[in-house]
């Protein structure tokens, strides 16, 4: 029972973490970069330990080579001195040193090869990890760009739909305004038909008669026309000679 509960809890926790990772890919990449740096640091520590082992082998080889020279010289000296027993002991020690020297040399060759392989493996792994991280960065940028384009397209679609809805609304407003205008025009027509125009026509005729009278008086005053009684008295008289023009202005 507890095992099932623990499994279920791990499942929910995994889903929760997966959801966070999906929502924060950049943070996940940064975490992986930090993890890569830690792994490289540990790898370099182990590589440094291996390099130290190589240096120790090289030092031992130098010491054994020096000891080999010394033992060789001692063996030769004892043989020349006739000390064969001592020369034999030194020769045995020389064999042991030579065996150790050969073993150390073989270990050095193997250690050097291992070191080179480890360095190459590290460099390849780091390069591969960096390439993957850069690829993920580009993928994130492309994903964000595509998401932005999709969002803009959705917004554009919404705007187009909104414009269509606004067009319907504007059409209804125009219809309402046309109805109000037509109704107002009808009211004005009805009001115009009920106005009594007889008084207006009478005032118009009166204004016309007054205008004619004023014009006649002007013509008489400025010599364009003689008063009607004077015309009747002067009937049959010779008209004034041609070329005589009466000056404008009121008669004295």
mmCIF file of C-alpha atoms in Angstrom, residues 4-224:
data_model
loop_
_atom_site.group_PDB
_atom_site.id
_atom_site.type_symbol
_atom_site.label_atom_id
_atom_site.label_comp_id
_atom_site.label_asym_id
_atom_site.label_seq_id
_atom_site.Cartn_x
_atom_site.Cartn_y
_atom_site.Cartn_z
ATOM 1 C CA UNK A 4 1.755 2.310 -4.278
ATOM 2 C CA UNK A 5 1.234 5.628 -2.532
ATOM 3 C CA UNK A 6 4.922 6.438 -2.910
ATOM 4 C CA UNK A 7 4.758 5.532 -6.609
ATOM 5 C CA UNK A 8 1.686 7.709 -7.087
ATOM 6 C CA UNK A 9 3.365 10.583 -5.246
ATOM 7 C CA UNK A 10 6.445 10.260 -7.455
ATOM 8 C CA UNK A 11 4.190 10.248 -10.502
ATOM 9 C CA UNK A 12 2.427 13.459 -9.456
ATOM 10 C CA UNK A 13 5.757 15.037 -8.589
ATOM 11 C CA UNK A 14 7.147 14.048 -11.982
ATOM 12 C CA UNK A 15 4.131 15.579 -13.760
ATOM 13 C CA UNK A 16 4.516 18.752 -11.717
ATOM 14 C CA UNK A 17 8.217 19.031 -12.534
ATOM 15 C CA UNK A 18 7.545 18.271 -16.207
ATOM 16 C CA UNK A 19 4.971 21.053 -16.325
ATOM 17 C CA UNK A 20 7.433 23.505 -14.802
ATOM 18 C CA UNK A 21 10.104 22.442 -17.298
ATOM 19 C CA UNK A 22 7.714 23.006 -20.216
ATOM 20 C CA UNK A 23 6.843 26.449 -18.932
ATOM 21 C CA UNK A 24 10.483 27.428 -18.284
ATOM 22 C CA UNK A 25 12.734 25.908 -20.990
ATOM 23 C CA UNK A 26 15.352 28.645 -20.604
ATOM 24 C CA UNK A 27 15.682 27.950 -16.897
ATOM 25 C CA UNK A 28 16.053 24.255 -17.706
ATOM 26 C CA UNK A 29 18.846 25.009 -20.165
ATOM 27 C CA UNK A 30 20.630 27.187 -17.620
ATOM 28 C CA UNK A 31 20.373 24.367 -15.087
ATOM 29 C CA UNK A 32 21.851 21.937 -17.603
ATOM 30 C CA UNK A 33 24.678 24.371 -18.350
ATOM 31 C CA UNK A 34 25.454 24.595 -14.641
ATOM 32 C CA UNK A 35 25.316 20.814 -14.382
ATOM 33 C CA UNK A 36 27.706 20.555 -17.330
ATOM 34 C CA UNK A 37 30.134 22.945 -15.659
ATOM 35 C CA UNK A 38 30.056 20.840 -12.477
ATOM 36 C CA UNK A 39 30.648 17.632 -14.418
ATOM 37 C CA UNK A 40 33.561 19.191 -16.280
ATOM 38 C CA UNK A 41 35.032 20.393 -13.003
ATOM 39 C CA UNK A 42 34.829 16.885 -11.468
ATOM 40 C CA UNK A 43 36.212 15.341 -14.641
ATOM 41 C CA UNK A 44 39.129 17.767 -14.644
ATOM 42 C CA UNK A 45 39.850 16.905 -11.007
ATOM 43 C CA UNK A 46 40.033 13.214 -11.873
ATOM 44 C CA UNK A 47 42.099 14.037 -14.940
ATOM 45 C CA UNK A 48 44.494 16.026 -12.757
ATOM 46 C CA UNK A 49 44.828 13.011 -10.449
ATOM 47 C CA UNK A 50 45.660 10.832 -13.415
ATOM 48 C CA UNK A 51 48.196 13.394 -14.632
ATOM 49 C CA UNK A 52 49.755 13.313 -11.153
ATOM 50 C CA UNK A 53 50.079 9.529 -11.448
ATOM 51 C CA UNK A 54 51.900 10.010 -14.755
ATOM 52 C CA UNK A 55 54.260 12.505 -13.201
ATOM 53 C CA UNK A 56 54.997 10.050 -10.361
ATOM 54 C CA UNK A 57 55.768 7.301 -12.869
ATOM 55 C CA UNK A 58 58.088 9.592 -14.771
ATOM 56 C CA UNK A 59 59.913 10.490 -11.549
ATOM 57 C CA UNK A 60 60.252 6.821 -10.612
ATOM 58 C CA UNK A 61 61.571 6.017 -14.056
ATOM 59 C CA UNK A 62 64.199 8.726 -13.772
ATOM 60 C CA UNK A 63 65.259 7.409 -10.344
ATOM 61 C CA UNK A 64 65.392 3.822 -11.595
ATOM 62 C CA UNK A 65 67.408 4.858 -14.623
ATOM 63 C CA UNK A 66 69.887 6.618 -12.351
ATOM 64 C CA UNK A 67 70.036 3.578 -10.077
ATOM 65 C CA UNK A 68 70.501 1.327 -13.109
ATOM 66 C CA UNK A 69 73.564 3.329 -14.134
ATOM 67 C CA UNK A 70 74.994 3.158 -10.618
ATOM 68 C CA UNK A 71 74.440 -0.608 -10.302
ATOM 69 C CA UNK A 72 75.894 -1.207 -13.732
ATOM 70 C CA UNK A 73 78.994 0.741 -12.770
ATOM 71 C CA UNK A 74 79.322 -1.132 -9.425
ATOM 72 C CA UNK A 75 78.936 -4.503 -11.125
ATOM 73 C CA UNK A 76 81.627 -3.670 -13.634
ATOM 74 C CA UNK A 77 83.944 -2.327 -10.924
ATOM 75 C CA UNK A 78 83.584 -5.438 -8.762
ATOM 76 C CA UNK A 79 84.222 -7.722 -11.733
ATOM 77 C CA UNK A 80 87.417 -5.843 -12.510
ATOM 78 C CA UNK A 81 88.422 -5.988 -8.837
ATOM 79 C CA UNK A 82 87.865 -9.746 -8.767
ATOM 80 C CA UNK A 83 84.982 -9.447 -6.249
ATOM 81 C CA UNK A 84 82.691 -11.806 -8.109
ATOM 82 C CA UNK A 85 80.445 -12.557 -5.145
ATOM 83 C CA UNK A 86 79.760 -8.865 -4.551
ATOM 84 C CA UNK A 87 79.472 -8.330 -8.278
ATOM 85 C CA UNK A 88 76.874 -11.131 -8.394
ATOM 86 C CA UNK A 89 74.765 -9.523 -5.632
ATOM 87 C CA UNK A 90 74.918 -6.161 -7.351
ATOM 88 C CA UNK A 91 73.996 -7.812 -10.658
ATOM 89 C CA UNK A 92 70.906 -9.389 -9.031
ATOM 90 C CA UNK A 93 69.838 -5.995 -7.690
ATOM 91 C CA UNK A 94 70.434 -4.534 -11.150
ATOM 92 C CA UNK A 95 68.097 -7.124 -12.672
ATOM 93 C CA UNK A 96 65.375 -6.153 -10.183
ATOM 94 C CA UNK A 97 65.838 -2.452 -11.012
ATOM 95 C CA UNK A 98 65.700 -3.196 -14.725
ATOM 96 C CA UNK A 99 62.483 -5.170 -14.267
ATOM 97 C CA UNK A 100 60.928 -2.356 -12.260
ATOM 98 C CA UNK A 101 62.104 0.173 -14.847
ATOM 99 C CA UNK A 102 60.556 -1.793 -17.691
ATOM 100 C CA UNK A 103 57.297 -2.174 -15.803
ATOM 101 C CA UNK A 104 57.181 1.543 -15.017
ATOM 102 C CA UNK A 105 57.887 2.419 -18.621
ATOM 103 C CA UNK A 106 55.027 0.224 -19.791
ATOM 104 C CA UNK A 107 52.739 1.775 -17.162
ATOM 105 C CA UNK A 108 53.811 5.230 -18.341
ATOM 106 C CA UNK A 109 52.943 4.449 -21.957
ATOM 107 C CA UNK A 110 49.542 3.104 -20.926
ATOM 108 C CA UNK A 111 48.911 6.050 -18.622
ATOM 109 C CA UNK A 112 49.825 8.535 -21.358
ATOM 110 C CA UNK A 113 47.440 6.862 -23.802
ATOM 111 C CA UNK A 114 44.688 6.833 -21.201
ATOM 112 C CA UNK A 115 45.266 10.497 -20.446
ATOM 113 C CA UNK A 116 45.012 11.435 -24.136
ATOM 114 C CA UNK A 117 41.812 9.400 -24.515
ATOM 115 C CA UNK A 118 40.300 11.017 -21.430
ATOM 116 C CA UNK A 119 41.134 14.514 -22.683
ATOM 117 C CA UNK A 120 39.668 13.712 -26.094
ATOM 118 C CA UNK A 121 36.559 12.199 -24.511
ATOM 119 C CA UNK A 122 36.116 15.299 -22.345
ATOM 120 C CA UNK A 123 36.513 17.676 -25.270
ATOM 121 C CA UNK A 124 34.099 15.706 -27.460
ATOM 122 C CA UNK A 125 31.519 15.470 -24.677
ATOM 123 C CA UNK A 126 31.780 19.176 -23.912
ATOM 124 C CA UNK A 127 31.535 20.114 -27.588
ATOM 125 C CA UNK A 128 28.532 17.838 -28.044
ATOM 126 C CA UNK A 129 26.801 19.245 -24.954
ATOM 127 C CA UNK A 130 27.479 22.837 -26.031
ATOM 128 C CA UNK A 131 26.155 22.098 -29.525
ATOM 129 C CA UNK A 132 22.976 20.622 -28.032
ATOM 130 C CA UNK A 133 22.541 23.643 -25.752
ATOM 131 C CA UNK A 134 23.006 26.055 -28.659
ATOM 132 C CA UNK A 135 20.549 24.024 -30.721
ATOM 133 C CA UNK A 136 18.011 24.202 -27.904
ATOM 134 C CA UNK A 137 18.539 27.961 -27.643
ATOM 135 C CA UNK A 138 17.854 28.358 -31.360
ATOM 136 C CA UNK A 139 14.856 26.067 -31.049
ATOM 137 C CA UNK A 140 13.497 28.171 -28.192
ATOM 138 C CA UNK A 141 13.945 31.348 -30.249
ATOM 139 C CA UNK A 142 12.255 29.762 -33.270
ATOM 140 C CA UNK A 143 9.460 28.434 -31.074
ATOM 141 C CA UNK A 144 8.881 31.836 -29.497
ATOM 142 C CA UNK A 145 8.893 33.446 -32.942
ATOM 143 C CA UNK A 146 6.369 30.943 -34.319
ATOM 144 C CA UNK A 147 4.215 31.377 -31.216
ATOM 145 C CA UNK A 148 4.330 35.153 -31.678
ATOM 146 C CA UNK A 149 3.317 34.770 -35.337
ATOM 147 C CA UNK A 150 0.469 32.461 -34.373
ATOM 148 C CA UNK A 151 -0.673 34.926 -31.731
ATOM 149 C CA UNK A 152 -0.575 37.779 -34.248
ATOM 150 C CA UNK A 153 -2.559 35.721 -36.731
ATOM 151 C CA UNK A 154 -5.125 34.904 -34.071
ATOM 152 C CA UNK A 155 -5.285 38.586 -33.133
ATOM 153 C CA UNK A 156 -5.694 39.513 -36.815
ATOM 154 C CA UNK A 157 -8.489 36.977 -37.152
ATOM 155 C CA UNK A 158 -10.159 38.445 -34.070
ATOM 156 C CA UNK A 159 -9.767 41.959 -35.468
ATOM 157 C CA UNK A 160 -11.329 40.894 -38.753
ATOM 158 C CA UNK A 161 -14.232 39.308 -36.897
ATOM 159 C CA UNK A 162 -14.534 42.431 -34.774
ATOM 160 C CA UNK A 163 -14.561 44.612 -37.857
ATOM 161 C CA UNK A 164 -17.338 42.497 -39.305
ATOM 162 C CA UNK A 165 -19.336 42.838 -36.086
ATOM 163 C CA UNK A 166 -18.666 46.577 -35.994
ATOM 164 C CA UNK A 167 -19.845 46.818 -39.621
ATOM 165 C CA UNK A 168 -23.166 45.247 -38.689
ATOM 166 C CA UNK A 169 -23.493 47.675 -35.796
ATOM 167 C CA UNK A 170 -22.666 50.648 -38.018
ATOM 168 C CA UNK A 171 -25.223 49.451 -40.560
ATOM 169 C CA UNK A 172 -27.896 49.381 -37.856
ATOM 170 C CA UNK A 173 -26.905 52.869 -36.679
ATOM 171 C CA UNK A 174 -27.141 54.142 -40.259
ATOM 172 C CA UNK A 175 -30.571 52.596 -40.595
ATOM 173 C CA UNK A 176 -31.713 54.266 -37.352
ATOM 174 C CA UNK A 177 -30.403 57.643 -38.500
ATOM 175 C CA UNK A 178 -32.114 57.322 -41.892
ATOM 176 C CA UNK A 179 -35.380 56.552 -40.137
ATOM 177 C CA UNK A 180 -35.007 59.624 -37.915
ATOM 178 C CA UNK A 181 -34.103 61.825 -40.878
ATOM 179 C CA UNK A 182 -37.058 60.612 -42.957
ATOM 180 C CA UNK A 183 -39.389 61.114 -40.019
ATOM 181 C CA UNK A 184 -38.089 64.652 -39.433
ATOM 182 C CA UNK A 185 -38.490 65.456 -43.138
ATOM 183 C CA UNK A 186 -42.094 64.216 -43.017
ATOM 184 C CA UNK A 187 -42.821 66.361 -39.968
ATOM 185 C CA UNK A 188 -41.382 69.405 -41.731
ATOM 186 C CA UNK A 189 -43.542 68.731 -44.778
ATOM 187 C CA UNK A 190 -46.638 68.377 -42.667
ATOM 188 C CA UNK A 191 -45.840 71.618 -40.809
ATOM 189 C CA UNK A 192 -45.217 73.488 -44.088
ATOM 190 C CA UNK A 193 -48.616 72.412 -45.470
ATOM 191 C CA UNK A 194 -50.452 73.830 -42.468
ATOM 192 C CA UNK A 195 -48.944 77.382 -42.676
ATOM 193 C CA UNK A 196 -51.346 80.217 -43.870
ATOM 194 C CA UNK A 197 -49.529 81.912 -46.772
ATOM 195 C CA UNK A 198 -52.249 84.483 -47.660
ATOM 196 C CA UNK A 199 -50.835 87.062 -45.283
ATOM 197 C CA UNK A 200 -47.346 86.462 -46.645
ATOM 198 C CA UNK A 201 -48.601 86.919 -50.213
ATOM 199 C CA UNK A 202 -50.405 90.114 -49.191
ATOM 200 C CA UNK A 203 -47.251 91.524 -47.631
ATOM 201 C CA UNK A 204 -45.306 90.539 -50.696
ATOM 202 C CA UNK A 205 -47.770 92.444 -53.008
ATOM 203 C CA UNK A 206 -47.656 95.427 -50.689
ATOM 204 C CA UNK A 207 -43.866 95.473 -50.746
ATOM 205 C CA UNK A 208 -43.969 95.279 -54.557
ATOM 206 C CA UNK A 209 -46.407 98.239 -54.821
ATOM 207 C CA UNK A 210 -44.326 100.311 -52.437
ATOM 208 C CA UNK A 211 -41.254 99.502 -54.489
ATOM 209 C CA UNK A 212 -42.948 100.641 -57.711
ATOM 210 C CA UNK A 213 -44.090 103.868 -56.078
ATOM 211 C CA UNK A 214 -40.598 104.578 -54.731
ATOM 212 C CA UNK A 215 -39.115 103.916 -58.156
ATOM 213 C CA UNK A 216 -41.597 106.277 -59.838
ATOM 214 C CA UNK A 217 -40.764 109.022 -57.363
ATOM 215 C CA UNK A 218 -37.052 108.472 -57.993
ATOM 216 C CA UNK A 219 -37.520 108.742 -61.746
ATOM 217 C CA UNK A 220 -39.499 111.976 -61.372
ATOM 218 C CA UNK A 221 -37.029 113.455 -58.899
ATOM 219 C CA UNK A 222 -34.003 112.790 -61.086
ATOM 220 C CA UNK A 223 -35.517 113.682 -64.422
ATOM 221 C CA UNK A 224 -36.029 110.262 -65.832
#
